[in-house]
């Protein structure tokens, strides 16, 4: 059903490089520089919070396609984040994403931070 709103598998991902993170989910395409990323850890996302691009508790923007493999990315300071289309969370403190390989993502992020 997510394809109705532009949430296709090939267009829903988190990209990591030496500069930071890129969150792509439907119409959202957000880049967060590495120095603006705080604590990143595994997280639970109860199914009753819903799936898709949405806002969540504690000023969270969520790009969640599954309640499995969820990671929460804290920001050093609140920042505007696109949710979907024209909808934006102006002071997001967290991004929550579901990933195919959350452990690999956390390991890769730790390695990039070590080199920075």
XYZ file of C-alpha atoms in Angstrom:
116
model
C 0.000 0.000 0.000
C 2.931 2.361 0.585
C 3.480 2.541 -3.164
C 0.282 4.606 -3.404
C 2.108 7.401 -1.603
C 5.501 7.035 -3.281
C 7.070 4.744 -0.677
C 8.782 2.226 -2.949
C 11.465 -0.193 -1.757
C 14.129 1.238 -4.058
C 13.328 4.780 -2.935
C 13.173 4.155 0.813
C 16.605 4.010 2.392
C 19.166 5.591 4.682
C 22.524 6.393 3.140
C 25.697 6.883 5.185
C 28.909 8.531 4.024
C 31.752 10.498 5.621
C 29.616 13.661 5.594
C 26.515 12.318 7.360
C 23.186 10.588 6.806
C 20.674 10.886 4.013
C 17.107 9.797 4.766
C 14.991 8.992 1.687
C 11.415 7.874 2.157
C 8.715 8.734 -0.347
C 8.889 12.474 -0.960
C 11.234 13.059 1.987
C 14.918 13.483 1.136
C 16.774 14.810 4.166
C 20.508 15.139 4.792
C 21.924 15.455 8.295
C 25.633 16.297 8.669
C 27.672 13.939 10.860
C 28.410 16.582 13.556
C 24.644 17.100 14.015
C 23.986 13.421 14.777
C 23.804 12.464 18.439
C 23.162 9.037 19.936
C 22.055 6.316 17.524
C 20.693 3.024 18.854
C 18.228 0.188 18.318
C 14.694 1.202 19.190
C 11.235 -0.295 19.433
C 8.383 0.999 17.273
C 5.056 -0.456 18.405
C 2.776 -1.315 15.498
C 0.067 0.886 17.025
C 2.288 3.903 16.213
C 1.666 3.021 12.563
C 3.859 2.474 9.530
C 4.960 4.892 6.843
C 6.215 8.455 7.014
C 4.769 10.113 10.095
C 5.427 12.026 13.252
C 5.791 10.218 16.528
C 6.212 10.926 20.220
C 8.974 13.211 21.522
C 9.257 15.320 18.344
C 10.106 12.292 16.214
C 9.871 11.961 12.455
C 9.478 8.309 11.507
C 10.194 6.570 8.217
C 9.076 3.101 9.241
C 8.088 0.351 6.827
C 8.254 -2.405 9.454
C 8.310 -2.600 13.252
C 11.421 -4.798 12.896
C 14.999 -3.508 12.606
C 14.191 -0.054 13.969
C 16.902 2.470 14.840
C 16.481 5.887 16.462
C 18.811 8.717 15.446
C 19.011 11.609 17.911
C 19.942 15.052 16.661
C 22.348 17.290 18.576
C 19.750 20.073 18.335
C 16.201 20.112 16.951
C 15.990 20.526 13.186
C 13.303 20.753 10.508
C 12.597 17.405 8.836
C 10.239 16.684 5.957
C 7.635 14.071 6.798
C 5.765 13.718 3.508
C 4.881 16.141 0.752
C 4.453 19.613 2.214
C 4.273 18.298 5.789
C 7.313 19.082 7.923
C 8.170 18.649 11.572
C 9.867 21.993 12.341
C 11.758 20.894 15.468
C 12.501 17.196 15.104
C 14.669 15.799 17.885
C 14.793 12.256 16.478
C 14.449 10.267 13.287
C 13.232 6.688 13.582
C 13.855 4.352 10.650
C 13.370 0.661 9.955
C 16.394 -0.953 8.335
C 17.098 -4.323 6.749
C 20.436 -4.548 8.603
C 20.361 -2.325 11.695
C 23.459 -3.932 13.217
C 25.451 -3.368 10.024
C 24.241 0.241 9.927
C 25.275 0.879 13.544
C 28.694 -0.706 12.920
C 29.219 1.359 9.751
C 28.210 4.569 11.530
C 30.628 3.828 14.384
C 33.417 3.272 11.834
C 32.666 6.564 10.038
C 32.603 8.439 13.346
C 35.964 6.930 14.310
C 37.522 8.208 11.071
C 35.962 11.683 11.398
